[in-house]
Amino acid sequence: MEFTDVIKSRRSIRRFSDREVEDEKIKQILECGRLAPSWANKQCWSFIIVRDKEKIESLSQAAGMINSWLKKVPIIIVACGDPKLSGIRSGIEYFMVDVAIAMEHFILAAANLGLGSCWVGSFDENRIKEVLEIPNNMRVVAITPIGYPVKKAGIKENITRFIVQSKKRKPLNEIVHYDRW
Ligand SMILES: Cc1cc2nc3c(=O)[nH]c(=O)nc-3n(C[C@H](O)[C@H](O)[C@H](O)COP(=O)(O)O)c2cc1C
């Protein structure tokens, strides 16, 4: 796909088909994350690919009622960062930024391969760390399902999209300043 078409076609997907995701495609997605830029190129990230159904169910519970649709997804990528490996500027911990960039690479790579994803940032981090035996020094930054989207969105998905007005974006003249604020 043309790069801007990938950007324009991507949307959060919360309902997936049973079609199995090819290992090769997961590899391609991971490779795109691996190439992301990071603070001093420290690459403070680690990613866990979860296919185990029981673990997916537990992760869904850790992400709360609002994300209960996660229990039916085929794969979840859990993106973690090591704060000590990244930097801090004016109190801002850059491991969040580093991992977020890699995560967005995953999401766009998935869209390019015809796969759906959805950034999920609302979860009980300690519960996820427990379920996946993630070491204490690591922080869980975000999770995303990966799978083939079904053509028709589910009711829950449509409600979420309506509540967050997910198609809406601010116009450029509201968010861009030239030469001064
Ligand atoms: C940091 C972050 C956290 C998010 N957390 C959730 C979440 O917990 N559950 C969910 O369903 N969507 C979540 N989203 C998805 C947003 O709701 C979605 O990206 C936004 O509404 C725009 O819709 P679109 O992705 O379809 O363009 C999150 C997105 C971001 C960037």
PDB file of C-alpha atoms and ligand atoms in Angstrom:
ATOM      1  CA  MET A   1       0.000   0.000   0.000  1.00  0.00           C
ATOM      2  CA  GLU A   2       1.024   3.617  -0.564  1.00  0.00           C
ATOM      3  CA  PHE A   3       2.288   5.052   2.767  1.00  0.00           C
ATOM      4  CA  THR A   4      -0.408   7.732   3.089  1.00  0.00           C
ATOM      5  CA  ASP A   5      -3.067   5.117   2.245  1.00  0.00           C
ATOM      6  CA  VAL A   6      -1.817   3.030   5.180  1.00  0.00           C
ATOM      7  CA  ILE A   7      -2.144   6.055   7.480  1.00  0.00           C
ATOM      8  CA  LYS A   8      -5.591   6.911   6.154  1.00  0.00           C
ATOM      9  CA  SER A   9      -6.985   3.384   6.176  1.00  0.00           C
ATOM     10  CA  ARG A  10      -5.867   2.451   9.699  1.00  0.00           C
ATOM     11  CA  ARG A  11      -8.525   2.516  12.361  1.00  0.00           C
ATOM     12  CA  SER A  12      -8.871   0.785  15.705  1.00  0.00           C
ATOM     13  CA  ILE A  13     -10.274  -2.733  15.272  1.00  0.00           C
ATOM     14  CA  ARG A  14     -12.021  -4.425  18.186  1.00  0.00           C
ATOM     15  CA  ARG A  15     -13.584  -7.418  16.465  1.00  0.00           C
ATOM     16  CA  PHE A  16     -11.627 -10.100  14.618  1.00  0.00           C
ATOM     17  CA  SER A  17     -12.265 -13.162  12.462  1.00  0.00           C
ATOM     18  CA  ASP A  18     -11.068 -16.662  13.383  1.00  0.00           C
ATOM     19  CA  ARG A  19      -8.607 -16.647  10.482  1.00  0.00           C
ATOM     20  CA  GLU A  20      -5.166 -17.535  11.750  1.00  0.00           C
ATOM     21  CA  VAL A  21      -2.483 -14.864  11.472  1.00  0.00           C
ATOM     22  CA  GLU A  22       0.545 -16.141   9.578  1.00  0.00           C
ATOM     23  CA  ASP A  23       3.814 -16.275  11.591  1.00  0.00           C
ATOM     24  CA  GLU A  24       5.539 -14.566   8.659  1.00  0.00           C
ATOM     25  CA  LYS A  25       3.248 -11.538   8.998  1.00  0.00           C
ATOM     26  CA  ILE A  26       3.875 -11.318  12.753  1.00  0.00           C
ATOM     27  CA  LYS A  27       7.604 -11.419  11.995  1.00  0.00           C
ATOM     28  CA  GLN A  28       7.257  -8.575   9.481  1.00  0.00           C
ATOM     29  CA  ILE A  29       5.314  -6.495  12.009  1.00  0.00           C
ATOM     30  CA  LEU A  30       7.920  -7.123  14.728  1.00  0.00           C
ATOM     31  CA  GLU A  31      10.724  -6.228  12.326  1.00  0.00           C
ATOM     32  CA  CYS A  32       9.067  -2.835  11.696  1.00  0.00           C
ATOM     33  CA  GLY A  33       8.971  -2.178  15.460  1.00  0.00           C
ATOM     34  CA  ARG A  34      12.583  -3.253  15.848  1.00  0.00           C
ATOM     35  CA  LEU A  35      13.651  -0.526  13.400  1.00  0.00           C
ATOM     36  CA  ALA A  36      11.997   2.299  15.368  1.00  0.00           C
ATOM     37  CA  PRO A  37      14.076   5.220  16.671  1.00  0.00           C
ATOM     38  CA  SER A  38      14.697   5.504  20.425  1.00  0.00           C
ATOM     39  CA  TRP A  39      16.459   7.606  23.068  1.00  0.00           C
ATOM     40  CA  ALA A  40      20.240   7.360  22.335  1.00  0.00           C
ATOM     41  CA  ASN A  41      19.323   4.233  20.361  1.00  0.00           C
ATOM     42  CA  LYS A  42      19.014   2.350  23.658  1.00  0.00           C
ATOM     43  CA  GLN A  43      16.056   0.288  22.392  1.00  0.00           C
ATOM     44  CA  CYS A  44      14.720  -0.066  25.913  1.00  0.00           C
ATOM     45  CA  TRP A  45      11.803  -2.234  24.721  1.00  0.00           C
ATOM     46  CA  SER A  46      10.714  -5.858  24.970  1.00  0.00           C
ATOM     47  CA  PHE A  47       7.611  -7.328  23.384  1.00  0.00           C
ATOM     48  CA  ILE A  48       5.561 -10.362  24.323  1.00  0.00           C
ATOM     49  CA  ILE A  49       3.458 -12.104  21.674  1.00  0.00           C
ATOM     50  CA  VAL A  50       0.535 -13.819  23.375  1.00  0.00           C
ATOM     51  CA  ARG A  51      -1.420 -16.520  21.505  1.00  0.00           C
ATOM     52  CA  ASP A  52      -2.349 -18.695  24.497  1.00  0.00           C
ATOM     53  CA  LYS A  53      -6.154 -18.500  24.897  1.00  0.00           C
ATOM     54  CA  GLU A  54      -6.139 -18.620  28.704  1.00  0.00           C
ATOM     55  CA  LYS A  55      -3.564 -15.854  28.900  1.00  0.00           C
ATOM     56  CA  ILE A  56      -5.552 -13.760  26.419  1.00  0.00           C
ATOM     57  CA  GLU A  57      -8.596 -14.198  28.675  1.00  0.00           C
ATOM     58  CA  SER A  58      -6.532 -13.085  31.705  1.00  0.00           C
ATOM     59  CA  LEU A  59      -5.168 -10.061  29.827  1.00  0.00           C
ATOM     60  CA  SER A  60      -8.701  -9.138  28.815  1.00  0.00           C
ATOM     61  CA  GLN A  61      -9.740  -9.218  32.482  1.00  0.00           C
ATOM     62  CA  ALA A  62      -6.731  -7.063  33.364  1.00  0.00           C
ATOM     63  CA  ALA A  63      -7.900  -4.503  30.785  1.00  0.00           C
ATOM     64  CA  GLY A  64     -11.295  -4.112  32.458  1.00  0.00           C
ATOM     65  CA  MET A  65     -14.901  -4.126  31.304  1.00  0.00           C
ATOM     66  CA  ILE A  66     -14.384  -1.467  28.661  1.00  0.00           C
ATOM     67  CA  ASN A  67     -11.874  -3.724  26.919  1.00  0.00           C
ATOM     68  CA  SER A  68     -13.699  -7.038  27.467  1.00  0.00           C
ATOM     69  CA  TRP A  69     -13.788  -7.538  23.669  1.00  0.00           C
ATOM     70  CA  LEU A  70     -10.076  -8.430  24.003  1.00  0.00           C
ATOM     71  CA  LYS A  71     -10.975 -11.936  25.184  1.00  0.00           C
ATOM     72  CA  LYS A  72     -11.906 -12.922  21.615  1.00  0.00           C
ATOM     73  CA  VAL A  73      -8.785 -11.680  19.835  1.00  0.00           C
ATOM     74  CA  PRO A  74      -6.329 -14.130  18.242  1.00  0.00           C
ATOM     75  CA  ILE A  75      -3.064 -12.443  19.298  1.00  0.00           C
ATOM     76  CA  ILE A  76      -2.042  -9.733  21.745  1.00  0.00           C
ATOM     77  CA  ILE A  77       1.251  -7.877  21.609  1.00  0.00           C
ATOM     78  CA  VAL A  78       2.312  -6.550  25.005  1.00  0.00           C
ATOM     79  CA  ALA A  79       4.849  -3.726  24.703  1.00  0.00           C
ATOM     80  CA  CYS A  80       7.180  -3.142  27.655  1.00  0.00           C
ATOM     81  CA  GLY A  81       9.967  -0.670  28.380  1.00  0.00           C
ATOM     82  CA  ASP A  82      12.872  -0.487  30.807  1.00  0.00           C
ATOM     83  CA  PRO A  83      12.867   3.062  32.265  1.00  0.00           C
ATOM     84  CA  LYS A  84      16.519   2.711  33.362  1.00  0.00           C
ATOM     85  CA  LEU A  85      17.615   2.043  29.761  1.00  0.00           C
ATOM     86  CA  SER A  86      15.954   5.175  28.399  1.00  0.00           C
ATOM     87  CA  GLY A  87      16.363   8.844  29.363  1.00  0.00           C
ATOM     88  CA  ILE A  88      14.540  11.531  31.345  1.00  0.00           C
ATOM     89  CA  ARG A  89      14.055  15.160  30.253  1.00  0.00           C
ATOM     90  CA  SER A  90      12.320  17.719  32.493  1.00  0.00           C
ATOM     91  CA  GLY A  91      10.677  14.907  34.410  1.00  0.00           C
ATOM     92  CA  ILE A  92       9.408  13.176  31.262  1.00  0.00           C
ATOM     93  CA  GLU A  93      10.404   9.530  31.165  1.00  0.00           C
ATOM     94  CA  TYR A  94      11.294   8.686  27.584  1.00  0.00           C
ATOM     95  CA  PHE A  95      10.719   4.932  27.819  1.00  0.00           C
ATOM     96  CA  MET A  96       7.054   5.773  27.185  1.00  0.00           C
ATOM     97  CA  VAL A  97       7.997   7.625  24.000  1.00  0.00           C
ATOM     98  CA  ASP A  98      10.421   4.934  22.795  1.00  0.00           C
ATOM     99  CA  VAL A  99       7.935   2.115  23.255  1.00  0.00           C
ATOM    100  CA  ALA A 100       5.087   4.196  21.803  1.00  0.00           C
ATOM    101  CA  ILE A 101       7.036   4.792  18.588  1.00  0.00           C
ATOM    102  CA  ALA A 102       7.767   1.067  18.199  1.00  0.00           C
ATOM    103  CA  MET A 103       4.128   0.318  18.924  1.00  0.00           C
ATOM    104  CA  GLU A 104       2.951   2.726  16.229  1.00  0.00           C
ATOM    105  CA  HIS A 105       5.351   1.039  13.786  1.00  0.00           C
ATOM    106  CA  PHE A 106       3.612  -2.275  14.649  1.00  0.00           C
ATOM    107  CA  ILE A 107       0.182  -0.763  14.148  1.00  0.00           C
ATOM    108  CA  LEU A 108       0.993   0.762  10.765  1.00  0.00           C
ATOM    109  CA  ALA A 109       2.821  -2.382   9.618  1.00  0.00           C
ATOM    110  CA  ALA A 110      -0.236  -4.436  10.575  1.00  0.00           C
ATOM    111  CA  ALA A 111      -2.532  -2.099   8.597  1.00  0.00           C
ATOM    112  CA  ASN A 112      -0.241  -2.429   5.588  1.00  0.00           C
ATOM    113  CA  LEU A 113      -0.612  -6.230   5.773  1.00  0.00           C
ATOM    114  CA  GLY A 114      -4.410  -6.094   6.000  1.00  0.00           C
ATOM    115  CA  LEU A 115      -4.382  -6.805   9.743  1.00  0.00           C
ATOM    116  CA  GLY A 116      -6.298  -4.945  12.434  1.00  0.00           C
ATOM    117  CA  SER A 117      -5.000  -3.603  15.732  1.00  0.00           C
ATOM    118  CA  CYS A 118      -6.141  -1.322  18.544  1.00  0.00           C
ATOM    119  CA  TRP A 119      -3.917   0.570  20.939  1.00  0.00           C
ATOM    120  CA  VAL A 120      -5.090  -0.367  24.443  1.00  0.00           C
ATOM    121  CA  GLY A 121      -3.755   1.819  27.225  1.00  0.00           C
ATOM    122  CA  SER A 122      -6.264   1.138  29.960  1.00  0.00           C
ATOM    123  CA  PHE A 123      -5.255  -1.884  32.049  1.00  0.00           C
ATOM    124  CA  ASP A 124      -4.075  -3.091  35.438  1.00  0.00           C
ATOM    125  CA  GLU A 125      -0.346  -3.164  34.851  1.00  0.00           C
ATOM    126  CA  ASN A 126       0.456  -5.307  37.896  1.00  0.00           C
ATOM    127  CA  ARG A 127      -2.044  -7.936  36.816  1.00  0.00           C
ATOM    128  CA  ILE A 128      -0.495  -8.105  33.319  1.00  0.00           C
ATOM    129  CA  LYS A 129       2.983  -8.394  34.825  1.00  0.00           C
ATOM    130  CA  GLU A 130       1.759 -11.236  37.029  1.00  0.00           C
ATOM    131  CA  VAL A 131       0.057 -13.135  34.182  1.00  0.00           C
ATOM    132  CA  LEU A 132       3.075 -12.894  31.862  1.00  0.00           C
ATOM    133  CA  GLU A 133       5.819 -13.072  34.532  1.00  0.00           C
ATOM    134  CA  ILE A 134       7.279  -9.735  33.438  1.00  0.00           C
ATOM    135  CA  PRO A 135      10.330  -8.701  35.520  1.00  0.00           C
ATOM    136  CA  ASN A 136       9.895  -5.928  38.125  1.00  0.00           C
ATOM    137  CA  ASN A 137      12.174  -3.451  36.368  1.00  0.00           C
ATOM    138  CA  MET A 138      10.009  -3.437  33.221  1.00  0.00           C
ATOM    139  CA  ARG A 139       6.914  -1.250  32.693  1.00  0.00           C
ATOM    140  CA  VAL A 140       3.998  -2.237  30.478  1.00  0.00           C
ATOM    141  CA  VAL A 141       3.346   0.710  28.151  1.00  0.00           C
ATOM    142  CA  ALA A 142       0.615  -0.561  25.852  1.00  0.00           C
ATOM    143  CA  ILE A 143      -1.006  -3.640  24.409  1.00  0.00           C
ATOM    144  CA  THR A 144      -2.606  -4.298  21.041  1.00  0.00           C
ATOM    145  CA  PRO A 145      -4.538  -7.148  19.507  1.00  0.00           C
ATOM    146  CA  ILE A 146      -3.486  -8.295  16.045  1.00  0.00           C
ATOM    147  CA  GLY A 147      -5.810 -10.195  13.736  1.00  0.00           C
ATOM    148  CA  TYR A 148      -7.884 -10.150  10.595  1.00  0.00           C
ATOM    149  CA  PRO A 149     -10.768  -7.719  11.011  1.00  0.00           C
ATOM    150  CA  VAL A 150     -14.323  -8.868  10.373  1.00  0.00           C
ATOM    151  CA  LYS A 151     -16.115  -6.758   7.771  1.00  0.00           C
ATOM    152  CA  LYS A 152     -18.863  -5.641  10.148  1.00  0.00           C
ATOM    153  CA  ALA A 153     -17.943  -4.015  13.457  1.00  0.00           C
ATOM    154  CA  GLY A 154     -19.634  -5.355  16.618  1.00  0.00           C
ATOM    155  CA  ILE A 155     -22.166  -3.399  18.707  1.00  0.00           C
ATOM    156  CA  LYS A 156     -19.618  -2.731  21.471  1.00  0.00           C
ATOM    157  CA  GLU A 157     -17.148  -1.476  18.889  1.00  0.00           C
ATOM    158  CA  ASN A 158     -19.714   0.857  17.356  1.00  0.00           C
ATOM    159  CA  ILE A 159     -20.619   2.209  20.811  1.00  0.00           C
ATOM    160  CA  THR A 160     -16.944   2.877  21.604  1.00  0.00           C
ATOM    161  CA  ARG A 161     -16.451   4.572  18.234  1.00  0.00           C
ATOM    162  CA  PHE A 162     -19.518   6.728  18.865  1.00  0.00           C
ATOM    163  CA  ILE A 163     -18.491   7.698  22.420  1.00  0.00           C
ATOM    164  CA  VAL A 164     -14.949   8.677  21.457  1.00  0.00           C
ATOM    165  CA  GLN A 165     -16.016  10.109  18.072  1.00  0.00           C
ATOM    166  CA  SER A 166     -13.180   8.077  16.644  1.00  0.00           C
ATOM    167  CA  LYS A 167     -13.403   9.407  13.088  1.00  0.00           C
ATOM    168  CA  LYS A 168     -13.112  13.006  14.156  1.00  0.00           C
ATOM    169  CA  ARG A 169      -9.811  14.837  13.911  1.00  0.00           C
ATOM    170  CA  LYS A 170      -9.103  18.487  14.677  1.00  0.00           C
ATOM    171  CA  PRO A 171      -8.402  20.561  11.571  1.00  0.00           C
ATOM    172  CA  LEU A 172      -4.804  21.664  10.978  1.00  0.00           C
ATOM    173  CA  ASN A 173      -5.610  25.323  11.700  1.00  0.00           C
ATOM    174  CA  GLU A 174      -6.553  24.332  15.268  1.00  0.00           C
ATOM    175  CA  ILE A 175      -3.374  22.419  16.009  1.00  0.00           C
ATOM    176  CA  VAL A 176      -0.570  24.000  13.984  1.00  0.00           C
ATOM    177  CA  HIS A 177       1.174  27.305  14.671  1.00  0.00           C
ATOM    178  CA  TYR A 178       3.648  29.015  12.387  1.00  0.00           C
ATOM    179  CA  ASP A 179       6.695  30.903  13.689  1.00  0.00           C
ATOM    180  CA  ARG A 180       5.014  31.579  17.085  1.00  0.00           C
ATOM    181  CA  TRP A 181       2.252  30.037  19.296  1.00  0.00           C
TER     182      TRP A 181
HETATM  183  C1  LIG B   1      -2.722   6.009  24.352  1.00  0.00           C
HETATM  184  C2  LIG B   1      -3.987   5.358  23.799  1.00  0.00           C
HETATM  185  C3  LIG B   1      -4.756   4.570  24.648  1.00  0.00           C
HETATM  186  C4  LIG B   1      -5.912   3.938  24.154  1.00  0.00           C
HETATM  187  N1  LIG B   1      -6.616   3.092  24.967  1.00  0.00           N
HETATM  188  C5  LIG B   1      -7.687   2.439  24.473  1.00  0.00           C
HETATM  189  C6  LIG B   1      -8.359   1.471  25.272  1.00  0.00           C
HETATM  190  O1  LIG B   1      -7.999   1.199  26.424  1.00  0.00           O
HETATM  191  N2  LIG B   1      -9.422   0.815  24.724  1.00  0.00           N
HETATM  192  C7  LIG B   1      -9.847   1.056  23.438  1.00  0.00           C
HETATM  193  O2  LIG B   1     -10.809   0.414  23.002  1.00  0.00           O
HETATM  194  N3  LIG B   1      -9.224   1.964  22.651  1.00  0.00           N
HETATM  195  C8  LIG B   1      -8.153   2.654  23.130  1.00  0.00           C
HETATM  196  N4  LIG B   1      -7.465   3.528  22.323  1.00  0.00           N
HETATM  197  C9  LIG B   1      -7.915   3.737  20.923  1.00  0.00           C
HETATM  198  C10 LIG B   1      -8.539   5.124  20.723  1.00  0.00           C
HETATM  199  O3  LIG B   1      -9.831   5.166  21.305  1.00  0.00           O
HETATM  200  C11 LIG B   1      -8.611   5.400  19.211  1.00  0.00           C
HETATM  201  O4  LIG B   1      -7.316   5.384  18.666  1.00  0.00           O
HETATM  202  C12 LIG B   1      -9.255   6.754  18.906  1.00  0.00           C
HETATM  203  O5  LIG B   1     -10.600   6.761  19.320  1.00  0.00           O
HETATM  204  C13 LIG B   1      -9.222   7.081  17.400  1.00  0.00           C
HETATM  205  O6  LIG B   1      -9.865   6.060  16.671  1.00  0.00           O
HETATM  206  P1  LIG B   1      -9.125   5.246  15.523  1.00  0.00           P
HETATM  207  O7  LIG B   1      -7.915   4.563  16.156  1.00  0.00           O
HETATM  208  O8  LIG B   1     -10.144   4.251  14.999  1.00  0.00           O
HETATM  209  O9  LIG B   1      -8.693   6.237  14.473  1.00  0.00           O
HETATM  210  C14 LIG B   1      -6.315   4.146  22.791  1.00  0.00           C
HETATM  211  C15 LIG B   1      -5.510   4.932  21.952  1.00  0.00           C
HETATM  212  C16 LIG B   1      -4.355   5.509  22.445  1.00  0.00           C
HETATM  213  C17 LIG B   1      -3.462   6.279  21.493  1.00  0.00           C
END
